[in-house]
mmCIF file of N, CA and C in Angstrom:
data_model
loop_
_atom_site.group_PDB
_atom_site.id
_atom_site.type_symbol
_atom_site.label_atom_id
_atom_site.label_comp_id
_atom_site.label_asym_id
_atom_site.label_seq_id
_atom_site.Cartn_x
_atom_site.Cartn_y
_atom_site.Cartn_z
ATOM 1 N N MET A 4 -48.938 18.755 -68.090
ATOM 2 C CA MET A 4 -48.729 17.625 -67.233
ATOM 3 C C MET A 4 -47.321 17.054 -67.404
ATOM 4 N N PHE A 5 -46.827 17.022 -68.626
ATOM 5 C CA PHE A 5 -45.493 16.480 -68.878
ATOM 6 C C PHE A 5 -44.627 17.567 -69.490
ATOM 7 N N PRO A 6 -43.402 17.713 -68.972
ATOM 8 C CA PRO A 6 -42.536 18.771 -69.482
ATOM 9 C C PRO A 6 -42.106 18.565 -70.930
ATOM 10 N N ASN A 7 -42.035 17.322 -71.376
ATOM 11 C CA ASN A 7 -41.677 17.100 -72.778
ATOM 12 C C ASN A 7 -42.322 15.818 -73.294
ATOM 13 N N PHE A 8 -42.257 15.650 -74.575
ATOM 14 C CA PHE A 8 -42.916 14.526 -75.237
ATOM 15 C C PHE A 8 -42.329 13.191 -74.816
ATOM 16 N N ALA A 9 -41.048 13.124 -74.575
ATOM 17 C CA ALA A 9 -40.403 11.872 -74.152
ATOM 18 C C ALA A 9 -40.964 11.395 -72.808
ATOM 19 N N ASP A 10 -41.245 12.333 -71.908
ATOM 20 C CA ASP A 10 -41.842 11.966 -70.616
ATOM 21 C C ASP A 10 -43.254 11.412 -70.804
ATOM 22 N N ARG A 11 -43.986 12.015 -71.713
ATOM 23 C CA ARG A 11 -45.346 11.541 -71.998
ATOM 24 C C ARG A 11 -45.311 10.123 -72.562
ATOM 25 N N ILE A 12 -44.389 9.845 -73.448
ATOM 26 C CA ILE A 12 -44.245 8.504 -74.024
ATOM 27 C C ILE A 12 -43.856 7.506 -72.932
ATOM 28 N N ALA A 13 -42.942 7.885 -72.073
ATOM 29 C CA ALA A 13 -42.512 6.996 -70.985
ATOM 30 C C ALA A 13 -43.673 6.682 -70.044
ATOM 31 N N TYR A 14 -44.508 7.663 -69.749
ATOM 32 C CA TYR A 14 -45.676 7.464 -68.893
ATOM 33 C C TYR A 14 -46.647 6.472 -69.540
ATOM 34 N N GLY A 15 -46.885 6.637 -70.823
ATOM 35 C CA GLY A 15 -47.764 5.722 -71.549
ATOM 36 C C GLY A 15 -47.220 4.301 -71.563
ATOM 37 N N ARG A 16 -45.936 4.167 -71.715
ATOM 38 C CA ARG A 16 -45.321 2.835 -71.692
ATOM 39 C C ARG A 16 -45.410 2.205 -70.309
ATOM 40 N N LYS A 17 -45.299 3.020 -69.276
ATOM 41 C CA LYS A 17 -45.424 2.517 -67.915
ATOM 42 C C LYS A 17 -46.851 1.999 -67.669
ATOM 43 N N ILE A 18 -47.841 2.718 -68.159
ATOM 44 C CA ILE A 18 -49.235 2.276 -68.061
ATOM 45 C C ILE A 18 -49.416 0.965 -68.807
ATOM 46 N N GLN A 19 -48.901 0.897 -70.010
ATOM 47 C CA GLN A 19 -49.007 -0.323 -70.825
ATOM 48 C C GLN A 19 -48.366 -1.506 -70.118
ATOM 49 N N SER A 20 -47.188 -1.319 -69.575
ATOM 50 C CA SER A 20 -46.472 -2.387 -68.906
ATOM 51 C C SER A 20 -47.230 -2.882 -67.677
ATOM 52 N N GLU A 21 -47.713 -1.951 -66.872
ATOM 53 C CA GLU A 21 -48.472 -2.310 -65.668
ATOM 54 C C GLU A 21 -49.742 -3.082 -66.039
ATOM 55 N N ALA A 22 -50.434 -2.632 -67.075
ATOM 56 C CA ALA A 22 -51.657 -3.318 -67.510
ATOM 57 C C ALA A 22 -51.349 -4.721 -68.010
ATOM 58 N N GLU A 23 -50.310 -4.861 -68.799
ATOM 59 C CA GLU A 23 -49.937 -6.179 -69.299
ATOM 60 C C GLU A 23 -49.542 -7.119 -68.158
ATOM 61 N N ASN A 24 -48.836 -6.587 -67.156
ATOM 62 C CA ASN A 24 -48.458 -7.399 -65.997
ATOM 63 C C ASN A 24 -49.688 -7.881 -65.231
ATOM 64 N N LEU A 25 -50.690 -7.015 -65.090
ATOM 65 C CA LEU A 25 -51.919 -7.422 -64.417
ATOM 66 C C LEU A 25 -52.643 -8.514 -65.192
ATOM 67 N N VAL A 26 -52.688 -8.389 -66.502
ATOM 68 C CA VAL A 26 -53.361 -9.396 -67.325
ATOM 69 C C VAL A 26 -52.630 -10.739 -67.221
ATOM 70 N N VAL A 27 -51.306 -10.709 -67.250
ATOM 71 C CA VAL A 27 -50.529 -11.949 -67.145
ATOM 72 C C VAL A 27 -50.711 -12.584 -65.770
ATOM 73 N N SER A 28 -50.659 -11.771 -64.719
ATOM 74 C CA SER A 28 -50.706 -12.333 -63.374
ATOM 75 C C SER A 28 -52.109 -12.687 -62.888
ATOM 76 N N HIS A 29 -53.130 -11.988 -63.385
ATOM 77 C CA HIS A 29 -54.493 -12.225 -62.899
ATOM 78 C C HIS A 29 -55.424 -12.847 -63.941
ATOM 79 N N GLY A 30 -54.986 -12.930 -65.170
ATOM 80 C CA GLY A 30 -55.811 -13.550 -66.208
ATOM 81 C C GLY A 30 -57.162 -12.872 -66.348
ATOM 82 N N VAL A 31 -58.235 -13.677 -66.316
ATOM 83 C CA VAL A 31 -59.585 -13.147 -66.534
ATOM 84 C C VAL A 31 -60.041 -12.221 -65.415
ATOM 85 N N HIS A 32 -59.333 -12.229 -64.299
ATOM 86 C CA HIS A 32 -59.703 -11.374 -63.169
ATOM 87 C C HIS A 32 -58.877 -10.082 -63.121
ATOM 88 N N ALA A 33 -58.172 -9.797 -64.176
ATOM 89 C CA ALA A 33 -57.305 -8.610 -64.208
ATOM 90 C C ALA A 33 -58.086 -7.322 -64.049
ATOM 91 N N ILE A 34 -59.264 -7.239 -64.640
ATOM 92 C CA ILE A 34 -60.038 -5.998 -64.537
ATOM 93 C C ILE A 34 -60.480 -5.755 -63.106
ATOM 94 N N GLN A 35 -60.842 -6.822 -62.388
ATOM 95 C CA GLN A 35 -61.222 -6.646 -60.988
ATOM 96 C C GLN A 35 -60.016 -6.182 -60.158
ATOM 97 N N ALA A 36 -58.854 -6.766 -60.406
ATOM 98 C CA ALA A 36 -57.644 -6.360 -59.686
ATOM 99 C C ALA A 36 -57.301 -4.901 -59.979
ATOM 100 N N ALA A 37 -57.399 -4.505 -61.235
ATOM 101 C CA ALA A 37 -57.100 -3.119 -61.613
ATOM 102 C C ALA A 37 -58.101 -2.155 -60.991
ATOM 103 N N SER A 38 -59.365 -2.537 -60.958
ATOM 104 C CA SER A 38 -60.397 -1.691 -60.360
ATOM 105 C C SER A 38 -60.165 -1.509 -58.870
ATOM 106 N N GLU A 39 -59.830 -2.599 -58.189
ATOM 107 C CA GLU A 39 -59.568 -2.519 -56.753
ATOM 108 C C GLU A 39 -58.365 -1.632 -56.470
ATOM 109 N N ARG A 40 -57.331 -1.762 -57.274
ATOM 110 C CA ARG A 40 -56.134 -0.935 -57.078
ATOM 111 C C ARG A 40 -56.428 0.536 -57.335
ATOM 112 N N ALA A 41 -57.267 0.824 -58.319
ATOM 113 C CA ALA A 41 -57.589 2.212 -58.650
ATOM 114 C C ALA A 41 -58.425 2.871 -57.563
ATOM 115 N N ARG A 42 -59.126 2.076 -56.773
ATOM 116 C CA ARG A 42 -59.988 2.617 -55.739
ATOM 117 C C ARG A 42 -59.439 2.420 -54.325
ATOM 118 N N ALA A 43 -58.174 2.105 -54.223
ATOM 119 C CA ALA A 43 -57.552 1.917 -52.913
ATOM 120 C C ALA A 43 -57.562 3.239 -52.146
ATOM 121 N N PRO A 44 -57.851 3.183 -50.853
ATOM 122 C CA PRO A 44 -57.865 4.427 -50.071
ATOM 123 C C PRO A 44 -56.465 4.990 -49.865
ATOM 124 N N GLY A 45 -56.411 6.300 -49.730
ATOM 125 C CA GLY A 45 -55.157 6.963 -49.401
ATOM 126 C C GLY A 45 -54.236 7.258 -50.572
ATOM 127 N N LEU A 46 -54.711 7.121 -51.807
ATOM 128 C CA LEU A 46 -53.863 7.404 -52.968
ATOM 129 C C LEU A 46 -53.758 8.903 -53.205
ATOM 130 N N THR A 47 -52.607 9.328 -53.684
ATOM 131 C CA THR A 47 -52.485 10.715 -54.118
ATOM 132 C C THR A 47 -53.260 10.865 -55.423
ATOM 133 N N MET A 48 -53.515 12.093 -55.816
ATOM 134 C CA MET A 48 -54.250 12.329 -57.071
ATOM 135 C C MET A 48 -53.489 11.743 -58.259
ATOM 136 N N ASP A 49 -52.172 11.884 -58.263
ATOM 137 C CA ASP A 49 -51.371 11.355 -59.365
ATOM 138 C C ASP A 49 -51.412 9.832 -59.410
ATOM 139 N N ASP A 50 -51.309 9.206 -58.232
ATOM 140 C CA ASP A 50 -51.367 7.739 -58.186
ATOM 141 C C ASP A 50 -52.738 7.231 -58.624
ATOM 142 N N GLU A 51 -53.780 7.915 -58.175
ATOM 143 C CA GLU A 51 -55.132 7.511 -58.576
ATOM 144 C C GLU A 51 -55.312 7.655 -60.084
ATOM 145 N N ALA A 52 -54.837 8.744 -60.654
ATOM 146 C CA ALA A 52 -54.949 8.948 -62.100
ATOM 147 C C ALA A 52 -54.192 7.860 -62.861
ATOM 148 N N PHE A 53 -53.002 7.518 -62.367
ATOM 149 C CA PHE A 53 -52.218 6.472 -63.010
ATOM 150 C C PHE A 53 -52.963 5.135 -62.943
ATOM 151 N N ARG A 54 -53.455 4.804 -61.770
ATOM 152 C CA ARG A 54 -54.135 3.509 -61.613
ATOM 153 C C ARG A 54 -55.429 3.447 -62.401
ATOM 154 N N ARG A 55 -56.121 4.554 -62.538
ATOM 155 C CA ARG A 55 -57.329 4.566 -63.374
ATOM 156 C C ARG A 55 -56.959 4.402 -64.854
ATOM 157 N N ALA A 56 -55.855 4.982 -65.258
ATOM 158 C CA ALA A 56 -55.389 4.801 -66.639
ATOM 159 C C ALA A 56 -55.016 3.342 -66.885
ATOM 160 N N VAL A 57 -54.389 2.714 -65.891
ATOM 161 C CA VAL A 57 -54.065 1.287 -65.998
ATOM 162 C C VAL A 57 -55.357 0.472 -66.094
ATOM 163 N N GLU A 58 -56.329 0.831 -65.274
ATOM 164 C CA GLU A 58 -57.625 0.135 -65.311
ATOM 165 C C GLU A 58 -58.253 0.229 -66.702
ATOM 166 N N GLU A 59 -58.235 1.409 -67.289
ATOM 167 C CA GLU A 59 -58.790 1.592 -68.637
ATOM 168 C C GLU A 59 -58.032 0.754 -69.663
ATOM 169 N N ARG A 60 -56.728 0.707 -69.514
ATOM 170 C CA ARG A 60 -55.901 -0.086 -70.445
ATOM 171 C C ARG A 60 -56.186 -1.575 -70.298
ATOM 172 N N VAL A 61 -56.322 -2.053 -69.060
ATOM 173 C CA VAL A 61 -56.670 -3.459 -68.827
ATOM 174 C C VAL A 61 -58.029 -3.761 -69.464
ATOM 175 N N ALA A 62 -58.967 -2.852 -69.315
ATOM 176 C CA ALA A 62 -60.287 -3.053 -69.912
ATOM 177 C C ALA A 62 -60.183 -3.189 -71.431
ATOM 178 N N ARG A 63 -59.372 -2.362 -72.043
ATOM 179 C CA ARG A 63 -59.202 -2.460 -73.502
ATOM 180 C C ARG A 63 -58.504 -3.762 -73.892
ATOM 181 N N LEU A 64 -57.505 -4.173 -73.100
ATOM 182 C CA LEU A 64 -56.778 -5.404 -73.416
ATOM 183 C C LEU A 64 -57.647 -6.650 -73.271
ATOM 184 N N THR A 65 -58.551 -6.631 -72.285
ATOM 185 C CA THR A 65 -59.356 -7.810 -72.002
ATOM 186 C C THR A 65 -60.753 -7.762 -72.602
ATOM 187 N N GLY A 66 -61.144 -6.612 -73.112
ATOM 188 C CA GLY A 66 -62.484 -6.464 -73.662
ATOM 189 C C GLY A 66 -63.545 -6.365 -72.577
ATOM 190 N N ALA A 67 -63.142 -5.980 -71.381
ATOM 191 C CA ALA A 67 -64.060 -5.878 -70.249
ATOM 192 C C ALA A 67 -65.003 -4.696 -70.434
ATOM 193 N N THR A 68 -66.182 -4.843 -69.860
ATOM 194 C CA THR A 68 -67.166 -3.753 -69.879
ATOM 195 C C THR A 68 -67.208 -3.103 -68.501
ATOM 196 N N ARG A 69 -67.902 -1.996 -68.390
ATOM 197 C CA ARG A 69 -68.029 -1.317 -67.092
ATOM 198 C C ARG A 69 -68.660 -2.233 -66.043
ATOM 199 N N ARG A 70 -69.548 -3.094 -66.490
ATOM 200 C CA ARG A 70 -70.230 -4.021 -65.581
ATOM 201 C C ARG A 70 -69.265 -5.022 -64.953
ATOM 202 N N ASP A 71 -68.152 -5.313 -65.639
ATOM 203 C CA ASP A 71 -67.168 -6.276 -65.151
ATOM 204 C C ASP A 71 -66.290 -5.711 -64.034
ATOM 205 N N ARG A 72 -66.318 -4.412 -63.854
ATOM 206 C CA ARG A 72 -65.439 -3.767 -62.889
ATOM 207 C C ARG A 72 -66.055 -3.786 -61.499
ATOM 208 N N VAL A 73 -65.210 -3.622 -60.516
ATOM 209 C CA VAL A 73 -65.663 -3.571 -59.131
ATOM 210 C C VAL A 73 -66.373 -2.250 -58.905
ATOM 211 N N ALA A 74 -67.500 -2.292 -58.244
ATOM 212 C CA ALA A 74 -68.269 -1.070 -57.999
ATOM 213 C C ALA A 74 -67.711 -0.279 -56.853
#
């Protein structure tokens, strides 16, 4: 997926940054915002994978459960 380790680290940092921005901007509703973004129609496979990774990171940051996410 990544040609070198530095790219993999940069991708992880991008996920972390996006998740932290969602938590700051949406507070307790960050998991719902991340879930909605991950399920937006018309995403490429790469964009969907990225947004799902952000959703997982937001869940870990906020302690959200699967039940807290948008169905």
